[in-house]
GROMACS .gro file of N, CA and C in nm:
model
  384
    1UNK      N    1   0.093  -0.137  -0.035
    1UNK     CA    2   0.021   0.003  -0.013
    1UNK      C    3   0.077   0.159   0.008
    2UNK      N    4   0.046   0.197  -0.095
    2UNK     CA    5   0.193   0.315  -0.122
    2UNK      C    6   0.088   0.401  -0.015
    3UNK      N    7   0.150   0.524   0.044
    3UNK     CA    8   0.166   0.661   0.104
    3UNK      C    9   0.187   0.725   0.016
    4UNK      N   10   0.047   0.859   0.031
    4UNK     CA   11   0.049   0.985  -0.045
    4UNK      C   12   0.168   1.045   0.001
    5UNK      N   13   0.241   1.112  -0.055
    5UNK     CA   14   0.308   1.236   0.006
    5UNK      C   15   0.247   1.341   0.031
    6UNK      N   16   0.241   1.399   0.106
    6UNK     CA   17   0.162   1.547   0.167
    6UNK      C   18   0.272   1.645   0.063
    7UNK      N   19   0.199   1.743   0.057
    7UNK     CA   20   0.315   1.904   0.009
    7UNK      C   21   0.405   1.931   0.092
    8UNK      N   22   0.412   1.906   0.200
    8UNK     CA   23   0.518   1.983   0.319
    8UNK      C   24   0.597   1.873   0.301
    9UNK      N   25   0.563   1.734   0.278
    9UNK     CA   26   0.699   1.631   0.273
    9UNK      C   27   0.797   1.689   0.110
   10UNK      N   28   0.697   1.710   0.026
   10UNK     CA   29   0.760   1.722  -0.121
   10UNK      C   30   0.845   1.852  -0.085
   11UNK      N   31   0.820   1.939  -0.057
   11UNK     CA   32   0.884   2.101  -0.037
   11UNK      C   33   0.992   2.049   0.028
   12UNK      N   34   1.017   1.980   0.145
   12UNK     CA   35   1.132   1.938   0.205
   12UNK      C   36   1.206   1.848   0.104
   13UNK      N   37   1.176   1.723   0.023
   13UNK     CA   38   1.239   1.681  -0.019
   13UNK      C   39   1.307   1.756  -0.143
   14UNK      N   40   1.218   1.874  -0.170
   14UNK     CA   41   1.301   1.932  -0.296
   14UNK      C   42   1.394   2.037  -0.230
   15UNK      N   43   1.384   2.055  -0.135
   15UNK     CA   44   1.500   2.154  -0.047
   15UNK      C   45   1.598   2.067  -0.034
   16UNK      N   46   1.612   1.919   0.011
   16UNK     CA   47   1.732   1.872   0.036
   16UNK      C   48   1.778   1.904  -0.116
   17UNK      N   49   1.700   1.846  -0.209
   17UNK     CA   50   1.774   1.817  -0.347
   17UNK      C   51   1.863   1.899  -0.376
   18UNK      N   52   1.787   2.056  -0.336
   18UNK     CA   53   1.867   2.167  -0.416
   18UNK      C   54   2.013   2.168  -0.312
   19UNK      N   55   1.961   2.146  -0.171
   19UNK     CA   56   2.092   2.127  -0.095
   19UNK      C   57   2.232   2.078  -0.142
   20UNK      N   58   2.146   1.949  -0.169
   20UNK     CA   59   2.275   1.824  -0.201
   20UNK      C   60   2.342   1.862  -0.349
   21UNK      N   61   2.229   1.924  -0.435
   21UNK     CA   62   2.307   1.953  -0.573
   21UNK      C   63   2.441   2.102  -0.545
   22UNK      N   64   2.381   2.145  -0.479
   22UNK     CA   65   2.548   2.254  -0.371
   22UNK      C   66   2.637   2.174  -0.352
   23UNK      N   67   2.596   2.053  -0.301
   23UNK     CA   68   2.700   2.005  -0.214
   23UNK      C   69   2.754   1.906  -0.329
   24UNK      N   70   2.750   1.839  -0.376
   24UNK     CA   71   2.769   1.784  -0.545
   24UNK      C   72   2.877   1.891  -0.593
   25UNK      N   73   2.821   2.002  -0.601
   25UNK     CA   74   2.924   2.102  -0.687
   25UNK      C   75   3.029   2.166  -0.618
   26UNK      N   76   3.030   2.113  -0.452
   26UNK     CA   77   3.141   2.141  -0.418
   26UNK      C   78   3.152   2.347  -0.328
   27UNK      N   79   3.017   2.335  -0.337
   27UNK     CA   80   3.026   2.500  -0.281
   27UNK      C   81   3.019   2.446  -0.117
   28UNK      N   82   3.095   2.540  -0.026
   28UNK     CA   83   3.100   2.575   0.103
   28UNK      C   84   3.005   2.617   0.190
   29UNK      N   85   2.996   2.530   0.301
   29UNK     CA   86   2.906   2.612   0.444
   29UNK      C   87   2.751   2.606   0.375
   30UNK      N   88   2.714   2.492   0.316
   30UNK     CA   89   2.613   2.484   0.281
   30UNK      C   90   2.499   2.472   0.381
   31UNK      N   91   2.394   2.543   0.442
   31UNK     CA   92   2.284   2.510   0.507
   31UNK      C   93   2.114   2.552   0.460
   32UNK      N   94   2.073   2.445   0.488
   32UNK     CA   95   1.909   2.441   0.493
   32UNK      C   96   1.861   2.468   0.620
   33UNK      N   97   1.801   2.512   0.588
   33UNK     CA   98   1.750   2.637   0.716
   33UNK      C   99   1.564   2.665   0.686
   34UNK      N  100   1.512   2.569   0.824
   34UNK     CA  101   1.382   2.570   0.832
   34UNK      C  102   1.325   2.662   0.841
   35UNK      N  103   1.238   2.745   0.781
   35UNK     CA  104   1.153   2.877   0.795
   35UNK      C  105   1.038   2.875   0.841
   36UNK      N  106   0.949   2.751   0.830
   36UNK     CA  107   0.820   2.706   0.773
   36UNK      C  108   0.742   2.793   0.939
   37UNK      N  109   0.770   2.835   1.027
   37UNK     CA  110   0.705   2.905   1.152
   37UNK      C  111   0.753   3.005   1.132
   38UNK      N  112   0.821   3.065   1.092
   38UNK     CA  113   0.915   3.233   1.089
   38UNK      C  114   0.909   3.308   1.004
   39UNK      N  115   0.890   3.226   0.887
   39UNK     CA  116   0.887   3.313   0.747
   39UNK      C  117   0.765   3.336   0.679
   40UNK      N  118   0.678   3.440   0.626
   40UNK     CA  119   0.577   3.423   0.565
   40UNK      C  120   0.595   3.384   0.421
   41UNK      N  121   0.667   3.435   0.366
   41UNK     CA  122   0.726   3.411   0.222
   41UNK      C  123   0.791   3.317   0.148
   42UNK      N  124   0.864   3.203   0.259
   42UNK     CA  125   0.939   3.080   0.227
   42UNK      C  126   0.936   2.997   0.334
   43UNK      N  127   0.947   2.859   0.293
   43UNK     CA  128   0.944   2.742   0.385
   43UNK      C  129   1.076   2.722   0.416
   44UNK      N  130   1.160   2.702   0.321
   44UNK     CA  131   1.309   2.673   0.349
   44UNK      C  132   1.395   2.760   0.284
   45UNK      N  133   1.522   2.780   0.322
   45UNK     CA  134   1.646   2.868   0.252
   45UNK      C  135   1.708   2.760   0.258
   46UNK      N  136   1.798   2.741   0.117
   46UNK     CA  137   1.917   2.728   0.105
   46UNK      C  138   2.040   2.818   0.065
   47UNK      N  139   2.146   2.781   0.183
   47UNK     CA  140   2.273   2.949   0.146
   47UNK      C  141   2.381   2.829   0.111
   48UNK      N  142   2.434   2.914   0.026
   48UNK     CA  143   2.586   2.832   0.019
   48UNK      C  144   2.688   2.955  -0.048
   49UNK      N  145   2.797   2.871  -0.058
   49UNK     CA  146   2.929   2.977  -0.105
   49UNK      C  147   2.940   2.898  -0.195
   50UNK      N  148   3.029   3.022  -0.276
   50UNK     CA  149   3.074   2.940  -0.445
   50UNK      C  150   3.224   3.020  -0.406
   51UNK      N  151   3.310   2.949  -0.501
   51UNK     CA  152   3.430   3.030  -0.483
   51UNK      C  153   3.508   3.091  -0.620
   52UNK      N  154   3.357   3.062  -0.719
   52UNK     CA  155   3.428   3.133  -0.818
   52UNK      C  156   3.237   3.170  -0.872
   53UNK      N  157   3.265   3.304  -0.986
   53UNK     CA  158   3.147   3.319  -1.066
   53UNK      C  159   3.118   3.155  -1.160
   54UNK      N  160   3.202   3.129  -1.217
   54UNK     CA  161   3.163   3.006  -1.303
   54UNK      C  162   3.070   2.897  -1.232
   55UNK      N  163   3.157   2.913  -1.099
   55UNK     CA  164   3.052   2.773  -1.025
   55UNK      C  165   2.940   2.804  -0.971
   56UNK      N  166   2.923   2.943  -0.904
   56UNK     CA  167   2.814   2.980  -0.915
   56UNK      C  168   2.700   2.958  -0.998
   57UNK      N  169   2.743   3.041  -1.143
   57UNK     CA  170   2.645   2.986  -1.257
   57UNK      C  171   2.613   2.886  -1.251
   58UNK      N  172   2.743   2.768  -1.254
   58UNK     CA  173   2.709   2.597  -1.289
   58UNK      C  174   2.567   2.532  -1.168
   59UNK      N  175   2.637   2.616  -1.066
   59UNK     CA  176   2.523   2.519  -0.950
   59UNK      C  177   2.343   2.628  -1.026
   60UNK      N  178   2.386   2.693  -1.006
   60UNK     CA  179   2.199   2.779  -1.043
   60UNK      C  180   2.157   2.723  -1.167
   61UNK      N  181   2.257   2.678  -1.292
   61UNK     CA  182   2.208   2.617  -1.369
   61UNK      C  183   2.154   2.417  -1.371
   62UNK      N  184   2.250   2.384  -1.247
   62UNK     CA  185   2.210   2.251  -1.211
   62UNK      C  186   2.066   2.250  -1.165
   63UNK      N  187   2.066   2.340  -1.045
   63UNK     CA  188   1.975   2.347  -0.995
   63UNK      C  189   1.787   2.332  -1.046
   64UNK      N  190   1.867   2.421  -1.142
   64UNK     CA  191   1.704   2.475  -1.216
   64UNK      C  192   1.660   2.382  -1.333
   65UNK      N  193   1.778   2.289  -1.393
   65UNK     CA  194   1.757   2.170  -1.460
   65UNK      C  195   1.704   2.065  -1.397
   66UNK      N  196   1.718   2.057  -1.270
   66UNK     CA  197   1.682   1.911  -1.177
   66UNK      C  198   1.541   1.978  -1.150
   67UNK      N  199   1.512   2.092  -1.104
   67UNK     CA  200   1.375   2.188  -1.034
   67UNK      C  201   1.284   2.165  -1.166
   68UNK      N  202   1.341   2.169  -1.274
   68UNK     CA  203   1.267   2.159  -1.409
   68UNK      C  204   1.206   2.015  -1.462
   69UNK      N  205   1.310   1.911  -1.404
   69UNK     CA  206   1.253   1.785  -1.478
   69UNK      C  207   1.136   1.723  -1.344
   70UNK      N  208   1.162   1.834  -1.206
   70UNK     CA  209   1.011   1.785  -1.110
   70UNK      C  210   0.903   1.808  -1.124
   71UNK      N  211   0.938   1.970  -1.239
   71UNK     CA  212   0.830   1.997  -1.291
   71UNK      C  213   0.757   2.105  -1.176
   72UNK      N  214   0.902   2.168  -1.121
   72UNK     CA  215   0.901   2.283  -0.990
   72UNK      C  216   0.923   2.391  -1.056
   73UNK      N  217   0.826   2.492  -1.033
   73UNK     CA  218   0.816   2.625  -1.135
   73UNK      C  219   0.897   2.715  -1.042
   74UNK      N  220   1.015   2.805  -1.171
   74UNK     CA  221   1.069   2.902  -1.093
   74UNK      C  222   0.979   3.022  -1.125
   75UNK      N  223   0.976   3.102  -0.979
   75UNK     CA  224   0.931   3.200  -0.972
   75UNK      C  225   0.997   3.359  -0.980
   76UNK      N  226   1.110   3.346  -0.926
   76UNK     CA  227   1.212   3.455  -0.976
   76UNK      C  228   1.376   3.422  -0.935
   77UNK      N  229   1.448   3.508  -1.009
   77UNK     CA  230   1.566   3.448  -0.995
   77UNK      C  231   1.672   3.627  -0.990
   78UNK      N  232   1.714   3.614  -0.915
   78UNK     CA  233   1.840   3.772  -0.920
   78UNK      C  234   1.949   3.736  -0.926
   79UNK      N  235   2.057   3.837  -0.977
   79UNK     CA  236   2.174   3.810  -0.956
   79UNK      C  237   2.263   3.694  -1.040
   80UNK      N  238   2.194   3.661  -1.133
   80UNK     CA  239   2.256   3.529  -1.212
   80UNK      C  240   2.398   3.566  -1.330
   81UNK      N  241   2.424   3.651  -1.320
   81UNK     CA  242   2.504   3.689  -1.357
   81UNK      C  243   2.627   3.746  -1.296
   82UNK      N  244   2.626   3.774  -1.172
   82UNK     CA  245   2.672   3.835  -1.099
   82UNK      C  246   2.774   3.745  -1.062
   83UNK      N  247   2.878   3.805  -0.998
   83UNK     CA  248   3.001   3.728  -0.939
   83UNK      C  249   2.978   3.717  -0.751
   84UNK      N  250   2.875   3.793  -0.725
   84UNK     CA  251   2.894   3.784  -0.568
   84UNK      C  252   2.746   3.705  -0.512
   85UNK      N  253   2.683   3.757  -0.575
   85UNK     CA  254   2.556   3.658  -0.532
   85UNK      C  255   2.430   3.636  -0.636
   86UNK      N  256   2.358   3.551  -0.604
   86UNK     CA  257   2.265   3.504  -0.680
   86UNK      C  258   2.140   3.406  -0.601
   87UNK      N  259   2.001   3.429  -0.629
   87UNK     CA  260   1.918   3.393  -0.567
   87UNK      C  261   1.814   3.347  -0.688
   88UNK      N  262   1.792   3.239  -0.661
   88UNK     CA  263   1.687   3.188  -0.692
   88UNK      C  264   1.564   3.131  -0.645
   89UNK      N  265   1.416   3.174  -0.667
   89UNK     CA  266   1.296   3.139  -0.560
   89UNK      C  267   1.195   3.039  -0.609
   90UNK      N  268   1.171   2.974  -0.538
   90UNK     CA  269   1.067   2.862  -0.595
   90UNK      C  270   0.943   2.878  -0.537
   91UNK      N  271   0.927   3.016  -0.477
   91UNK     CA  272   0.822   3.035  -0.419
   91UNK      C  273   0.829   2.996  -0.232
   92UNK      N  274   0.819   2.830  -0.155
   92UNK     CA  275   0.836   2.819  -0.105
   92UNK      C  276   0.991   2.732  -0.058
   93UNK      N  277   1.071   2.789  -0.151
   93UNK     CA  278   1.208   2.762  -0.150
   93UNK      C  279   1.276   2.862  -0.213
   94UNK      N  280   1.420   2.907  -0.102
   94UNK     CA  281   1.461   3.021  -0.209
   94UNK      C  282   1.629   2.966  -0.162
   95UNK      N  283   1.658   2.916  -0.290
   95UNK     CA  284   1.854   2.954  -0.272
   95UNK      C  285   1.938   3.071  -0.301
   96UNK      N  286   2.004   3.081  -0.190
   96UNK     CA  287   2.131   3.181  -0.226
   96UNK      C  288   2.252   3.133  -0.208
   97UNK      N  289   2.335   3.195  -0.334
   97UNK     CA  290   2.427   3.082  -0.346
   97UNK      C  291   2.500   3.282  -0.364
   98UNK      N  292   2.631   3.266  -0.245
   98UNK     CA  293   2.672   3.393  -0.234
   98UNK      C  294   2.843   3.361  -0.250
   99UNK      N  295   2.949   3.429  -0.320
   99UNK     CA  296   3.063   3.448  -0.301
   99UNK      C  297   3.089   3.484  -0.125
  100UNK      N  298   3.213   3.439  -0.100
  100UNK     CA  299   3.265   3.440   0.050
  100UNK      C  300   3.253   3.591   0.110
  101UNK      N  301   3.254   3.692   0.030
  101UNK     CA  302   3.239   3.833   0.055
  101UNK      C  303   3.134   3.887   0.092
  102UNK      N  304   3.025   3.819  -0.020
  102UNK     CA  305   2.876   3.852  -0.006
  102UNK      C  306   2.825   3.818   0.073
  103UNK      N  307   2.867   3.664   0.112
  103UNK     CA  308   2.798   3.596   0.218
  103UNK      C  309   2.847   3.666   0.394
  104UNK      N  310   3.001   3.710   0.420
  104UNK     CA  311   3.013   3.737   0.487
  104UNK      C  312   2.952   3.910   0.511
  105UNK      N  313   2.905   3.977   0.407
  105UNK     CA  314   2.864   4.090   0.406
  105UNK      C  315   2.700   4.075   0.426
  106UNK      N  316   2.604   4.005   0.434
  106UNK     CA  317   2.459   3.975   0.389
  106UNK      C  318   2.435   3.948   0.575
  107UNK      N  319   2.516   3.812   0.615
  107UNK     CA  320   2.509   3.761   0.700
  107UNK      C  321   2.374   3.718   0.742
  108UNK      N  322   2.314   3.625   0.620
  108UNK     CA  323   2.188   3.553   0.592
  108UNK      C  324   2.175   3.493   0.738
  109UNK      N  325   2.231   3.407   0.803
  109UNK     CA  326   2.211   3.276   0.841
  109UNK      C  327   2.190   3.377   0.994
  110UNK      N  328   2.273   3.500   1.030
  110UNK     CA  329   2.239   3.569   1.145
  110UNK      C  330   2.094   3.625   1.132
  111UNK      N  331   2.055   3.691   1.041
  111UNK     CA  332   1.901   3.696   1.041
  111UNK      C  333   1.810   3.611   1.100
  112UNK      N  334   1.820   3.488   1.050
  112UNK     CA  335   1.740   3.399   1.106
  112UNK      C  336   1.802   3.275   1.157
  113UNK      N  337   1.858   3.338   1.269
  113UNK     CA  338   1.942   3.257   1.385
  113UNK      C  339   1.872   3.181   1.483
  114UNK      N  340   1.740   3.183   1.436
  114UNK     CA  341   1.678   3.145   1.542
  114UNK      C  342   1.603   3.001   1.491
  115UNK      N  343   1.609   3.003   1.359
  115UNK     CA  344   1.557   2.904   1.248
  115UNK      C  345   1.643   2.758   1.247
  116UNK      N  346   1.574   2.650   1.298
  116UNK     CA  347   1.661   2.553   1.282
  116UNK      C  348   1.686   2.506   1.109
  117UNK      N  349   1.795   2.414   1.170
  117UNK     CA  350   1.889   2.397   1.050
  117UNK      C  351   1.838   2.235   0.999
  118UNK      N  352   1.843   2.180   0.914
  118UNK     CA  353   1.811   2.048   0.855
  118UNK      C  354   1.910   1.949   0.825
  119UNK      N  355   1.935   1.858   0.858
  119UNK     CA  356   2.104   1.777   0.795
  119UNK      C  357   2.050   1.712   0.645
  120UNK      N  358   2.077   1.800   0.543
  120UNK     CA  359   2.045   1.744   0.396
  120UNK      C  360   2.080   1.639   0.389
  121UNK      N  361   2.231   1.574   0.484
  121UNK     CA  362   2.319   1.434   0.407
  121UNK      C  363   2.256   1.341   0.489
  122UNK      N  364   2.183   1.357   0.605
  122UNK     CA  365   2.140   1.230   0.638
  122UNK      C  366   2.050   1.138   0.560
  123UNK      N  367   2.127   0.979   0.524
  123UNK     CA  368   2.063   0.902   0.441
  123UNK      C  369   2.098   0.905   0.317
  124UNK      N  370   2.161   1.038   0.251
  124UNK     CA  371   2.238   1.048   0.091
  124UNK      C  372   2.367   0.984   0.049
  125UNK      N  373   2.343   0.930  -0.053
  125UNK     CA  374   2.478   0.882  -0.133
  125UNK      C  375   2.476   0.986  -0.216
  126UNK      N  376   2.607   0.969  -0.249
  126UNK     CA  377   2.629   1.089  -0.361
  126UNK      C  378   2.634   0.952  -0.504
  127UNK      N  379   2.578   1.017  -0.604
  127UNK     CA  380   2.529   0.957  -0.767
  127UNK      C  381   2.417   0.895  -0.763
  128UNK      N  382   2.345   0.939  -0.634
  128UNK     CA  383   2.213   0.879  -0.669
  128UNK      C  384   2.104   0.936  -0.762
   0.00000   0.00000   0.00000
């Protein structure tokens, strides 16, 4: 008997997929933050640090390709061509990819310091 996966479970799974793509593409200090009880416009933030503009662009491209396969609609994107920061917004999940300098400047984790962090690598095997 198969269990119907609810919308909340699907959202968390997609957030984990985004975080794992960041991990596979070797971003640094990746965080998956649970904002469901704290933020009116997103359930999860994925935050990571890229070492170069090409790496940041590559991660964004891979995230968008995978979410497109899952039929998950992109709402908005910002900073895509920039070297310092980029954002992709899927409504309930927002991914922020920063250079180390921009991440230090914006300190997004500090703004959401009370939000729980999710271990996105639990039970994960690379190359799945």
